[in-house]
PDB file of C-alpha atoms in Angstrom:
ATOM      1  CA  MET A  26     -83.704  90.392  21.955  1.00 45.00           C
ATOM      2  CA  ALA A  27     -87.192  91.124  21.975  1.00 48.00           C
ATOM      3  CA  SER A  28     -87.223  89.142  25.574  1.00 56.00           C
ATOM      4  CA  VAL A  29     -83.896  91.327  27.041  1.00 48.00           C
ATOM      5  CA  LEU A  30     -85.716  94.605  25.587  1.00 49.00           C
ATOM      6  CA  LYS A  31     -88.541  93.376  27.539  1.00 55.00           C
ATOM      7  CA  VAL A  32     -86.747  92.711  30.276  1.00 50.00           C
ATOM      8  CA  GLN A  33     -85.416  95.859  30.249  1.00 58.00           C
ATOM      9  CA  LYS A  34     -88.515  97.344  30.323  1.00 60.00           C
ATOM     10  CA  SER A  35     -89.583  95.824  33.149  1.00 65.00           C
ATOM     11  CA  ASN A  36     -87.345  96.534  35.108  1.00 63.00           C
ATOM     12  CA  ALA A  37     -87.324 100.217  34.922  1.00 60.00           C
ATOM     13  CA  GLU A  38     -91.024 100.447  35.229  1.00 64.00           C
ATOM     14  CA  LYS A  39     -90.684  98.701  38.950  1.00 56.00           C
ATOM     15  CA  ALA A  40     -87.544 101.318  39.984  1.00 53.00           C
ATOM     16  CA  ASP A  41     -89.480 103.944  38.533  1.00 55.00           C
ATOM     17  CA  LYS A  42     -92.443 102.283  40.988  1.00 51.00           C
ATOM     18  CA  LYS A  43     -90.032 102.401  43.997  1.00 48.00           C
ATOM     19  CA  GLY A  44     -88.737 106.037  43.407  1.00 49.00           C
ATOM     20  CA  LYS A  45     -92.467 107.407  43.321  1.00 48.00           C
ATOM     21  CA  ARG A  46     -93.188 105.476  46.396  1.00 48.00           C
ATOM     22  CA  LYS A  47     -89.887 106.022  48.509  1.00 46.00           C
ATOM     23  CA  ALA A  48     -90.996 109.556  47.256  1.00 44.00           C
ATOM     24  CA  ASP A  49     -94.203 109.501  48.818  1.00 48.00           C
ATOM     25  CA  ASP A  50     -93.172 108.364  51.743  1.00 47.00           C
ATOM     26  CA  LEU A  51     -91.243 111.129  52.382  1.00 42.00           C
ATOM     27  CA  ASP A  52     -93.543 113.684  51.704  1.00 47.00           C
ATOM     28  CA  MET A  53     -96.091 112.117  54.214  1.00 43.00           C
ATOM     29  CA  ASP A  54     -93.377 111.966  56.721  1.00 45.00           C
ATOM     30  CA  VAL A  55     -92.362 115.912  56.236  1.00 41.00           C
ATOM     31  CA  ASP A  56     -96.172 116.425  56.790  1.00 45.00           C
ATOM     32  CA  ASP A  57     -96.173 114.314  59.564  1.00 44.00           C
ATOM     33  CA  GLY A  58     -93.593 116.084  60.964  1.00 45.00           C
ATOM     34  CA  GLU A  59     -93.114 119.376  62.080  1.00 51.00           C
ATOM     35  CA  ALA A  60     -92.777 122.402  59.844  1.00 54.00           C
ATOM     36  CA  VAL A  61     -88.862 122.325  57.982  1.00 57.00           C
ATOM     37  CA  GLN A  62     -87.217 126.122  58.904  1.00 65.00           C
ATOM     38  CA  PRO A  63     -86.213 127.936  55.774  1.00 68.00           C
ATOM     39  CA  LYS A  64     -82.626 128.215  55.811  1.00 69.00           C
ATOM     40  CA  LYS A  65     -80.582 130.971  56.675  1.00 68.00           C
ATOM     41  CA  LYS A  66     -79.183 133.610  54.195  1.00 69.00           C
ATOM     42  CA  LYS A  67     -75.549 133.986  54.302  1.00 72.00           C
ATOM     43  CA  ASN A  68     -74.247 136.493  53.062  1.00 72.00           C
ATOM     44  CA  LYS A  69     -72.130 135.869  50.015  1.00 81.00           C
ATOM     45  CA  GLN A  70     -71.045 140.033  49.173  1.00 87.00           C
ATOM     46  CA  ARG A  71     -67.737 140.309  46.867  1.00 92.00           C
ATOM     47  CA  VAL A  72     -66.188 143.616  46.127  1.00 94.00           C
ATOM     48  CA  LEU A  73     -64.336 144.470  43.042  1.00 94.00           C
ATOM     49  CA  MET A  74     -61.704 146.719  42.957  1.00 95.00           C
ATOM     50  CA  LEU A  75     -59.981 148.955  40.152  1.00 93.00           C
ATOM     51  CA  CYS A  76     -59.573 151.691  38.798  1.00 93.00           C
ATOM     52  CA  SER A  77     -58.654 153.894  35.513  1.00 92.00           C
ATOM     53  CA  ARG A  78     -55.785 155.497  34.051  1.00 90.00           C
ATOM     54  CA  GLY A  79     -53.964 158.284  35.221  1.00 90.00           C
ATOM     55  CA  VAL A  80     -54.402 157.900  39.282  1.00 92.00           C
ATOM     56  CA  THR A  81     -52.161 159.827  41.139  1.00 92.00           C
ATOM     57  CA  HIS A  82     -50.111 158.331  44.309  1.00 92.00           C
ATOM     58  CA  ARG A  83     -52.725 159.651  46.862  1.00 92.00           C
ATOM     59  CA  MET A  84     -55.446 157.752  44.820  1.00 93.00           C
ATOM     60  CA  ARG A  85     -53.428 154.725  44.828  1.00 93.00           C
ATOM     61  CA  HIS A  86     -52.965 154.879  48.350  1.00 93.00           C
ATOM     62  CA  LEU A  87     -56.554 155.272  49.551  1.00 94.00           C
ATOM     63  CA  MET A  88     -57.055 152.132  47.184  1.00 93.00           C
ATOM     64  CA  ASN A  89     -54.626 149.711  49.007  1.00 93.00           C
ATOM     65  CA  ASP A  90     -55.689 151.304  52.619  1.00 93.00           C
ATOM     66  CA  LEU A  91     -59.426 150.347  51.288  1.00 93.00           C
ATOM     67  CA  GLU A  92     -58.185 146.821  50.118  1.00 92.00           C
ATOM     68  CA  VAL A  93     -56.183 146.297  53.661  1.00 91.00           C
ATOM     69  CA  LEU A  94     -60.085 147.277  55.124  1.00 92.00           C
ATOM     70  CA  LEU A  95     -61.887 144.575  52.773  1.00 92.00           C
ATOM     71  CA  PRO A  96     -61.290 141.470  52.908  1.00 92.00           C
ATOM     72  CA  GLN A  97     -63.722 140.612  51.000  1.00 91.00           C
ATOM     73  CA  VAL A  98     -62.121 142.214  47.900  1.00 92.00           C
ATOM     74  CA  LYS A  99     -61.243 141.210  44.630  1.00 92.00           C
ATOM     75  CA  LYS A 100     -58.215 143.633  42.521  1.00 90.00           C
ATOM     76  CA  ASP A 101     -58.141 143.730  39.314  1.00 90.00           C
ATOM     77  CA  SER A 102     -55.574 145.760  36.785  1.00 89.00           C
ATOM     78  CA  LYS A 103     -56.768 149.274  35.177  1.00 89.00           C
ATOM     79  CA  LEU A 104     -59.259 150.067  32.496  1.00 88.00           C
ATOM     80  CA  ASP A 105     -57.793 151.395  29.641  1.00 84.00           C
ATOM     81  CA  SER A 106     -60.420 153.370  28.205  1.00 81.00           C
ATOM     82  CA  LYS A 107     -63.479 155.700  30.687  1.00 80.00           C
ATOM     83  CA  SER A 108     -66.208 155.807  28.175  1.00 82.00           C
ATOM     84  CA  GLN A 109     -66.462 152.051  28.120  1.00 85.00           C
ATOM     85  CA  LEU A 110     -68.380 151.352  31.774  1.00 89.00           C
ATOM     86  CA  HIS A 111     -70.399 148.274  30.343  1.00 88.00           C
ATOM     87  CA  LEU A 112     -67.404 145.946  30.597  1.00 90.00           C
ATOM     88  CA  LEU A 113     -67.211 146.168  34.067  1.00 92.00           C
ATOM     89  CA  PRO A 114     -70.495 144.033  35.018  1.00 91.00           C
ATOM     90  CA  GLU A 115     -68.819 141.090  32.877  1.00 93.00           C
ATOM     91  CA  LEU A 116     -65.607 142.165  34.683  1.00 92.00           C
ATOM     92  CA  ALA A 117     -66.578 141.571  38.414  1.00 92.00           C
ATOM     93  CA  ASP A 118     -68.744 138.357  36.875  1.00 92.00           C
ATOM     94  CA  LEU A 119     -65.690 136.704  35.509  1.00 93.00           C
ATOM     95  CA  ASN A 120     -64.420 137.811  39.024  1.00 92.00           C
ATOM     96  CA  ASN A 121     -67.109 136.021  40.890  1.00 92.00           C
ATOM     97  CA  CYS A 122     -68.339 139.416  42.282  1.00 93.00           C
ATOM     98  CA  ASN A 123     -71.375 140.966  42.991  1.00 92.00           C
ATOM     99  CA  ASN A 124     -69.705 144.095  43.537  1.00 94.00           C
ATOM    100  CA  THR A 125     -68.153 146.339  42.229  1.00 95.00           C
ATOM    101  CA  ILE A 126     -65.928 149.919  43.276  1.00 95.00           C
ATOM    102  CA  TYR A 127     -64.329 151.973  40.371  1.00 95.00           C
ATOM    103  CA  PHE A 128     -62.498 154.878  41.015  1.00 95.00           C
ATOM    104  CA  GLU A 129     -62.167 157.454  38.061  1.00 94.00           C
ATOM    105  CA  ALA A 130     -59.652 159.763  37.557  1.00 93.00           C
ATOM    106  CA  ARG A 131     -59.713 162.637  35.552  1.00 91.00           C
ATOM    107  CA  ARG A 132     -57.036 165.011  34.969  1.00 89.00           C
ATOM    108  CA  HIS A 133     -54.735 163.485  37.014  1.00 88.00           C
ATOM    109  CA  GLU A 134     -56.367 165.736  39.811  1.00 90.00           C
ATOM    110  CA  ASP A 135     -60.027 165.022  39.879  1.00 93.00           C
ATOM    111  CA  LEU A 136     -61.502 161.457  41.971  1.00 94.00           C
ATOM    112  CA  TYR A 137     -64.737 160.368  41.009  1.00 95.00           C
ATOM    113  CA  MET A 138     -65.880 156.450  42.865  1.00 95.00           C
ATOM    114  CA  TRP A 139     -68.209 154.215  41.304  1.00 95.00           C
ATOM    115  CA  ALA A 140     -70.122 151.743  43.931  1.00 95.00           C
ATOM    116  CA  ALA A 141     -72.817 149.602  41.675  1.00 95.00           C
ATOM    117  CA  LYS A 142     -74.353 146.249  42.112  1.00 93.00           C
ATOM    118  CA  THR A 143     -73.847 143.757  39.296  1.00 89.00           C
ATOM    119  CA  PRO A 144     -75.035 142.978  37.007  1.00 88.00           C
ATOM    120  CA  ASN A 145     -78.920 144.446  37.587  1.00 90.00           C
ATOM    121  CA  GLY A 146     -77.662 147.398  39.806  1.00 82.00           C
ATOM    122  CA  PRO A 147     -78.235 150.031  40.929  1.00 94.00           C
ATOM    123  CA  SER A 148     -75.024 152.274  40.056  1.00 95.00           C
ATOM    124  CA  LEU A 149     -73.802 155.483  42.713  1.00 95.00           C
ATOM    125  CA  LYS A 150     -71.540 157.916  41.272  1.00 96.00           C
ATOM    126  CA  PHE A 151     -69.490 160.330  44.144  1.00 96.00           C
ATOM    127  CA  HIS A 152     -66.972 162.914  44.105  1.00 96.00           C
ATOM    128  CA  VAL A 153     -64.010 162.201  46.498  1.00 96.00           C
ATOM    129  CA  GLN A 154     -62.356 165.158  48.109  1.00 94.00           C
ATOM    130  CA  ASN A 155     -60.665 165.424  51.068  1.00 93.00           C
ATOM    131  CA  ILE A 156     -58.199 162.548  51.442  1.00 93.00           C
ATOM    132  CA  HIS A 157     -56.028 161.612  53.669  1.00 93.00           C
ATOM    133  CA  THR A 158     -54.701 157.941  53.363  1.00 91.00           C
ATOM    134  CA  MET A 159     -53.381 155.891  56.663  1.00 89.00           C
ATOM    135  CA  ASP A 160     -49.402 156.310  55.777  1.00 87.00           C
ATOM    136  CA  GLU A 161     -50.172 159.995  55.704  1.00 86.00           C
ATOM    137  CA  LEU A 162     -51.781 160.169  58.860  1.00 83.00           C
ATOM    138  CA  LYS A 163     -50.201 158.307  61.526  1.00 81.00           C
ATOM    139  CA  MET A 164     -52.616 158.125  64.021  1.00 83.00           C
ATOM    140  CA  THR A 165     -52.309 155.849  67.080  1.00 82.00           C
ATOM    141  CA  GLY A 166     -55.268 153.279  66.038  1.00 84.00           C
ATOM    142  CA  ASN A 167     -54.366 150.150  64.429  1.00 85.00           C
ATOM    143  CA  CYS A 168     -56.756 146.512  64.002  1.00 86.00           C
ATOM    144  CA  LEU A 169     -55.829 143.084  62.747  1.00 86.00           C
ATOM    145  CA  LYS A 170     -55.886 142.950  59.127  1.00 87.00           C
ATOM    146  CA  GLY A 171     -59.149 140.671  57.957  1.00 87.00           C
ATOM    147  CA  SER A 172     -61.082 142.036  61.166  1.00 90.00           C
ATOM    148  CA  ARG A 173     -65.133 142.248  60.828  1.00 90.00           C
ATOM    149  CA  GLY A 174     -65.723 146.677  61.361  1.00 91.00           C
ATOM    150  CA  ILE A 175     -69.100 147.851  62.501  1.00 93.00           C
ATOM    151  CA  LEU A 176     -71.105 149.872  60.198  1.00 95.00           C
ATOM    152  CA  SER A 177     -72.427 152.827  62.432  1.00 95.00           C
ATOM    153  CA  PHE A 178     -75.139 155.114  59.217  1.00 95.00           C
ATOM    154  CA  ASP A 179     -76.019 158.651  60.664  1.00 94.00           C
ATOM    155  CA  LYS A 180     -80.271 159.028  60.992  1.00 94.00           C
ATOM    156  CA  ALA A 181     -79.627 161.416  58.098  1.00 94.00           C
ATOM    157  CA  PHE A 182     -79.810 158.207  55.914  1.00 94.00           C
ATOM    158  CA  ASP A 183     -83.201 157.518  56.708  1.00 93.00           C
ATOM    159  CA  GLU A 184     -85.097 160.777  56.043  1.00 93.00           C
ATOM    160  CA  THR A 185     -84.667 160.590  52.049  1.00 93.00           C
ATOM    161  CA  GLU A 186     -85.310 157.765  49.312  1.00 93.00           C
ATOM    162  CA  SER A 187     -82.121 158.548  48.036  1.00 93.00           C
ATOM    163  CA  GLY A 188     -79.740 157.863  51.181  1.00 94.00           C
ATOM    164  CA  LYS A 189     -80.990 154.742  51.818  1.00 94.00           C
ATOM    165  CA  LEU A 190     -80.915 153.617  48.746  1.00 94.00           C
ATOM    166  CA  THR A 191     -77.272 154.480  49.422  1.00 95.00           C
ATOM    167  CA  LYS A 192     -77.341 153.237  52.553  1.00 95.00           C
ATOM    168  CA  GLU A 193     -78.366 149.668  51.118  1.00 94.00           C
ATOM    169  CA  VAL A 194     -75.509 149.727  48.544  1.00 95.00           C
ATOM    170  CA  LEU A 195     -72.621 151.248  50.618  1.00 95.00           C
ATOM    171  CA  THR A 196     -73.653 148.497  53.529  1.00 94.00           C
ATOM    172  CA  HIS A 197     -73.158 145.388  50.940  1.00 94.00           C
ATOM    173  CA  ILE A 198     -69.932 147.180  49.880  1.00 94.00           C
ATOM    174  CA  PHE A 199     -68.046 147.713  53.400  1.00 94.00           C
ATOM    175  CA  GLY A 200     -70.376 145.190  55.184  1.00 92.00           C
ATOM    176  CA  VAL A 201     -67.549 142.116  55.479  1.00 91.00           C
ATOM    177  CA  PRO A 202     -68.852 138.934  55.130  1.00 90.00           C
ATOM    178  CA  PRO A 203     -68.290 136.130  58.205  1.00 87.00           C
ATOM    179  CA  THR A 204     -67.918 133.431  55.026  1.00 85.00           C
ATOM    180  CA  ALA A 205     -65.067 135.657  52.984  1.00 85.00           C
ATOM    181  CA  ARG A 206     -61.949 133.966  52.674  1.00 83.00           C
ATOM    182  CA  LYS A 207     -59.982 136.495  54.216  1.00 86.00           C
ATOM    183  CA  ALA A 208     -61.978 137.679  56.618  1.00 87.00           C
ATOM    184  CA  LYS A 209     -60.883 136.863  60.982  1.00 87.00           C
ATOM    185  CA  PRO A 210     -63.064 135.907  63.238  1.00 86.00           C
ATOM    186  CA  PHE A 211     -63.066 139.825  65.419  1.00 86.00           C
ATOM    187  CA  ILE A 212     -64.927 143.026  65.653  1.00 90.00           C
ATOM    188  CA  ASP A 213     -62.030 145.144  66.462  1.00 90.00           C
ATOM    189  CA  HIS A 214     -63.206 148.744  64.380  1.00 92.00           C
ATOM    190  CA  ILE A 215     -65.821 150.561  63.450  1.00 94.00           C
ATOM    191  CA  LEU A 216     -66.671 152.336  59.918  1.00 95.00           C
ATOM    192  CA  SER A 217     -68.271 155.434  60.346  1.00 95.00           C
ATOM    193  CA  PHE A 218     -70.730 157.393  57.545  1.00 96.00           C
ATOM    194  CA  SER A 219     -71.906 160.617  59.018  1.00 95.00           C
ATOM    195  CA  MET A 220     -73.760 163.128  57.009  1.00 94.00           C
ATOM    196  CA  LEU A 221     -73.523 166.343  56.475  1.00 92.00           C
ATOM    197  CA  ASP A 222     -73.686 169.097  54.227  1.00 91.00           C
ATOM    198  CA  SER A 223     -75.173 166.668  51.801  1.00 90.00           C
ATOM    199  CA  LYS A 224     -71.916 164.869  51.518  1.00 94.00           C
ATOM    200  CA  ILE A 225     -71.034 161.985  53.478  1.00 95.00           C
ATOM    201  CA  TRP A 226     -67.652 161.866  56.071  1.00 96.00           C
ATOM    202  CA  PHE A 227     -65.833 158.596  55.932  1.00 96.00           C
ATOM    203  CA  ARG A 228     -64.016 157.897  58.853  1.00 94.00           C
ATOM    204  CA  ASN A 229     -63.010 154.041  60.825  1.00 94.00           C
ATOM    205  CA  PHE A 230     -61.673 154.219  63.970  1.00 93.00           C
ATOM    206  CA  GLN A 231     -60.537 151.299  66.546  1.00 92.00           C
ATOM    207  CA  ILE A 232     -62.580 150.420  69.660  1.00 91.00           C
ATOM    208  CA  LEU A 233     -60.060 150.067  72.258  1.00 88.00           C
ATOM    209  CA  GLU A 234     -61.936 148.182  75.250  1.00 85.00           C
ATOM    210  CA  LYS A 235     -59.372 149.832  78.631  1.00 81.00           C
ATOM    211  CA  ASP A 236     -57.740 152.996  78.560  1.00 76.00           C
ATOM    212  CA  PRO A 237     -53.974 152.697  77.699  1.00 70.00           C
ATOM    213  CA  MET A 238     -53.077 155.073  80.430  1.00 74.00           C
ATOM    214  CA  GLN A 239     -54.143 152.830  82.651  1.00 76.00           C
ATOM    215  CA  PRO A 240     -54.078 148.967  82.145  1.00 73.00           C
ATOM    216  CA  ASN A 241     -55.130 147.609  85.569  1.00 78.00           C
ATOM    217  CA  GLY A 242     -58.345 150.016  85.760  1.00 75.00           C
ATOM    218  CA  PRO A 243     -61.928 149.260  85.201  1.00 79.00           C
ATOM    219  CA  PRO A 244     -62.683 148.566  81.265  1.00 79.00           C
ATOM    220  CA  GLN A 245     -63.863 151.921  79.206  1.00 82.00           C
ATOM    221  CA  THR A 246     -65.095 151.797  75.793  1.00 85.00           C
ATOM    222  CA  SER A 247     -63.199 154.421  73.631  1.00 86.00           C
ATOM    223  CA  LEU A 248     -62.500 154.855  70.408  1.00 89.00           C
ATOM    224  CA  VAL A 249     -59.439 155.918  68.638  1.00 90.00           C
ATOM    225  CA  GLU A 250     -59.334 156.887  64.381  1.00 90.00           C
ATOM    226  CA  ILE A 251     -57.112 154.935  62.426  1.00 91.00           C
ATOM    227  CA  GLY A 252     -57.545 156.054  58.835  1.00 84.00           C
ATOM    228  CA  PRO A 253     -58.044 156.568  56.206  1.00 92.00           C
ATOM    229  CA  ARG A 254     -60.615 159.186  55.801  1.00 93.00           C
ATOM    230  CA  PHE A 255     -62.087 160.997  52.639  1.00 95.00           C
ATOM    231  CA  VAL A 256     -65.664 162.500  52.086  1.00 96.00           C
ATOM    232  CA  LEU A 257     -68.078 161.653  49.127  1.00 96.00           C
ATOM    233  CA  THR A 258     -69.995 164.121  47.533  1.00 95.00           C
ATOM    234  CA  PRO A 259     -73.402 162.247  45.498  1.00 95.00           C
ATOM    235  CA  ILE A 260     -73.966 163.155  42.240  1.00 95.00           C
ATOM    236  CA  ARG A 261     -75.848 160.472  40.837  1.00 95.00           C
ATOM    237  CA  ILE A 262     -77.512 157.507  41.047  1.00 95.00           C
ATOM    238  CA  PHE A 263     -78.333 154.956  38.446  1.00 95.00           C
ATOM    239  CA  GLU A 264     -81.278 153.079  37.523  1.00 93.00           C
ATOM    240  CA  GLY A 265     -78.497 149.947  35.909  1.00 92.00           C
ATOM    241  CA  ALA A 266     -75.117 149.043  36.723  1.00 91.00           C
ATOM    242  CA  PHE A 267     -73.209 152.146  35.454  1.00 91.00           C
ATOM    243  CA  SER A 268     -75.865 152.519  32.865  1.00 89.00           C
ATOM    244  CA  GLY A 269     -79.546 153.297  32.431  1.00 90.00           C
ATOM    245  CA  ALA A 270     -82.351 156.343  33.493  1.00 93.00           C
ATOM    246  CA  THR A 271     -81.039 158.693  36.748  1.00 94.00           C
ATOM    247  CA  VAL A 272     -82.564 157.986  40.118  1.00 93.00           C
ATOM    248  CA  TYR A 273     -81.435 160.575  41.710  1.00 94.00           C
ATOM    249  CA  SER A 274     -79.631 163.770  40.929  1.00 94.00           C
ATOM    250  CA  ASN A 275     -77.763 166.116  42.989  1.00 93.00           C
ATOM    251  CA  PRO A 276     -78.359 169.746  42.574  1.00 92.00           C
ATOM    252  CA  GLU A 277     -76.121 171.110  44.597  1.00 91.00           C
ATOM    253  CA  PHE A 278     -72.960 169.216  42.840  1.00 92.00           C
ATOM    254  CA  VAL A 279     -70.560 171.187  40.536  1.00 91.00           C
ATOM    255  CA  SER A 280     -68.170 169.933  39.121  1.00 91.00           C
ATOM    256  CA  PRO A 281     -64.111 170.646  39.672  1.00 87.00           C
ATOM    257  CA  ALA A 282     -63.497 171.629  36.761  1.00 87.00           C
ATOM    258  CA  ALA A 283     -66.343 174.227  35.941  1.00 88.00           C
ATOM    259  CA  ILE A 284     -64.565 176.020  39.267  1.00 88.00           C
ATOM    260  CA  ARG A 285     -61.030 176.443  38.062  1.00 88.00           C
ATOM    261  CA  LYS A 286     -62.825 177.944  35.164  1.00 87.00           C
ATOM    262  CA  GLU A 287     -64.151 180.389  36.807  1.00 88.00           C
ATOM    263  CA  ILE A 288     -61.780 180.926  39.037  1.00 88.00           C
ATOM    264  CA  ASN A 289     -59.699 181.604  35.536  1.00 87.00           C
ATOM    265  CA  ARG A 290     -61.852 183.317  34.313  1.00 85.00           C
ATOM    266  CA  GLU A 291     -62.162 186.176  37.109  1.00 85.00           C
ATOM    267  CA  ARG A 292     -58.297 186.380  37.017  1.00 83.00           C
ATOM    268  CA  GLY A 293     -58.750 186.757  33.514  1.00 83.00           C
ATOM    269  CA  ASN A 294     -61.171 189.408  34.614  1.00 82.00           C
ATOM    270  CA  LYS A 295     -58.638 191.428  36.890  1.00 83.00           C
ATOM    271  CA  TYR A 296     -55.775 191.364  33.963  1.00 83.00           C
ATOM    272  CA  LYS A 297     -58.398 192.951  31.596  1.00 84.00           C
ATOM    273  CA  GLN A 298     -59.252 195.781  33.827  1.00 85.00           C
ATOM    274  CA  ARG A 299     -55.503 195.861  35.203  1.00 86.00           C
ATOM    275  CA  LYS A 300     -54.515 196.688  30.606  1.00 86.00           C
ATOM    276  CA  PHE A 301     -58.127 198.675  30.746  1.00 85.00           C
ATOM    277  CA  ALA A 302     -56.387 200.859  33.354  1.00 89.00           C
ATOM    278  CA  GLU A 303     -52.607 201.298  32.232  1.00 88.00           C
ATOM    279  CA  ALA A 304     -54.361 202.391  28.590  1.00 88.00           C
ATOM    280  CA  GLU A 305     -56.611 204.916  30.099  1.00 88.00           C
ATOM    281  CA  SER A 306     -54.049 206.494  32.279  1.00 89.00           C
ATOM    282  CA  ILE A 307     -51.172 206.173  29.235  1.00 86.00           C
ATOM    283  CA  LYS A 308     -54.597 208.688  27.451  1.00 86.00           C
ATOM    284  CA  ARG A 309     -54.900 210.754  30.349  1.00 86.00           C
ATOM    285  CA  LYS A 310     -51.523 211.638  30.027  1.00 85.00           C
ATOM    286  CA  ASP A 311     -51.444 212.767  26.825  1.00 83.00           C
ATOM    287  CA  LEU A 312     -54.696 214.760  26.942  1.00 83.00           C
ATOM    288  CA  ARG A 313     -52.709 216.554  29.879  1.00 83.00           C
ATOM    289  CA  ARG A 314     -49.530 216.811  27.608  1.00 80.00           C
ATOM    290  CA  ARG A 315     -48.905 220.754  27.153  1.00 76.00           C
ATOM    291  CA  PRO A 316     -49.050 221.779  23.210  1.00 77.00           C
ATOM    292  CA  THR A 317     -45.117 222.886  22.258  1.00 73.00           C
ATOM    293  CA  SER A 318     -44.459 226.156  21.885  1.00 74.00           C
ATOM    294  CA  GLU A 319     -42.545 228.109  18.754  1.00 73.00           C
ATOM    295  CA  LEU A 320     -40.109 230.154  21.024  1.00 72.00           C
ATOM    296  CA  ALA A 321     -39.121 226.765  22.755  1.00 73.00           C
ATOM    297  CA  VAL A 322     -35.588 226.433  23.214  1.00 72.00           C
ATOM    298  CA  SER A 323     -35.782 223.449  21.517  1.00 72.00           C
ATOM    299  CA  SER A 324     -37.670 224.568  18.378  1.00 73.00           C
ATOM    300  CA  VAL A 325     -35.713 227.299  18.069  1.00 72.00           C
ATOM    301  CA  PHE A 326     -32.226 225.697  17.842  1.00 71.00           C
ATOM    302  CA  ALA A 327     -33.834 222.872  16.251  1.00 61.00           C
TER     303      ALA A 327
END
């Protein structure tokens, strides 16, 4: 038995020596030859899209339009609680996604969009306004389903640090990687992000290489809008994914609930002023009324 163990140990030592020699020979070959070029990084961006309870039909159609535009999107069921946003990074990890778009509906009329890099952040919160879906617009533009789009950003994004960070996160989310499973190897539309009045205006255009009125004419590149279109108002930028310290806060943003409250207060003030004027007119009429005389007919023949 001891002789068998000795034979096994000697064989193992010989195998280790051979392996070390082969590794040393490989290292020498690499050093003698040309330098090894670094591997090209692959774009492996995957996006998880989900919404909260209480979304309207317009919000749901907007999500469907974005799902059609972005073939790397994985759609998940609705999130039951709006206060448990810390569960979203876990859901993204379970779905093998490193980006998340979360649509939060409030009072069945206000829509907020969270765009986050999971699991470490950062995360951006926007207020979505002026929503117009593809079915509603009925534009003449059209593009192949699953095709990749060119991202066009305004120069205003590069003027501030918050704009640069917003541009980077939106590039990771809306940029379709060439290795996406449902992506087509065509580029036939442009996703435009314009900055105006401290708001981000989203538009989707088709690239036409020829004039449809002159199919046999010279090539003329033009753009035709497809849809959808919406406006994003930046609210806050957080350091982590759906949490963390506030990196940027928009001082000009006023919540739509506060605006509605102010409008209702003005309406209430108008009602109070009208009732106060009615009470004052009644008092003036009482003061102007003459006292009844003792010799009046109504007093004599009472």
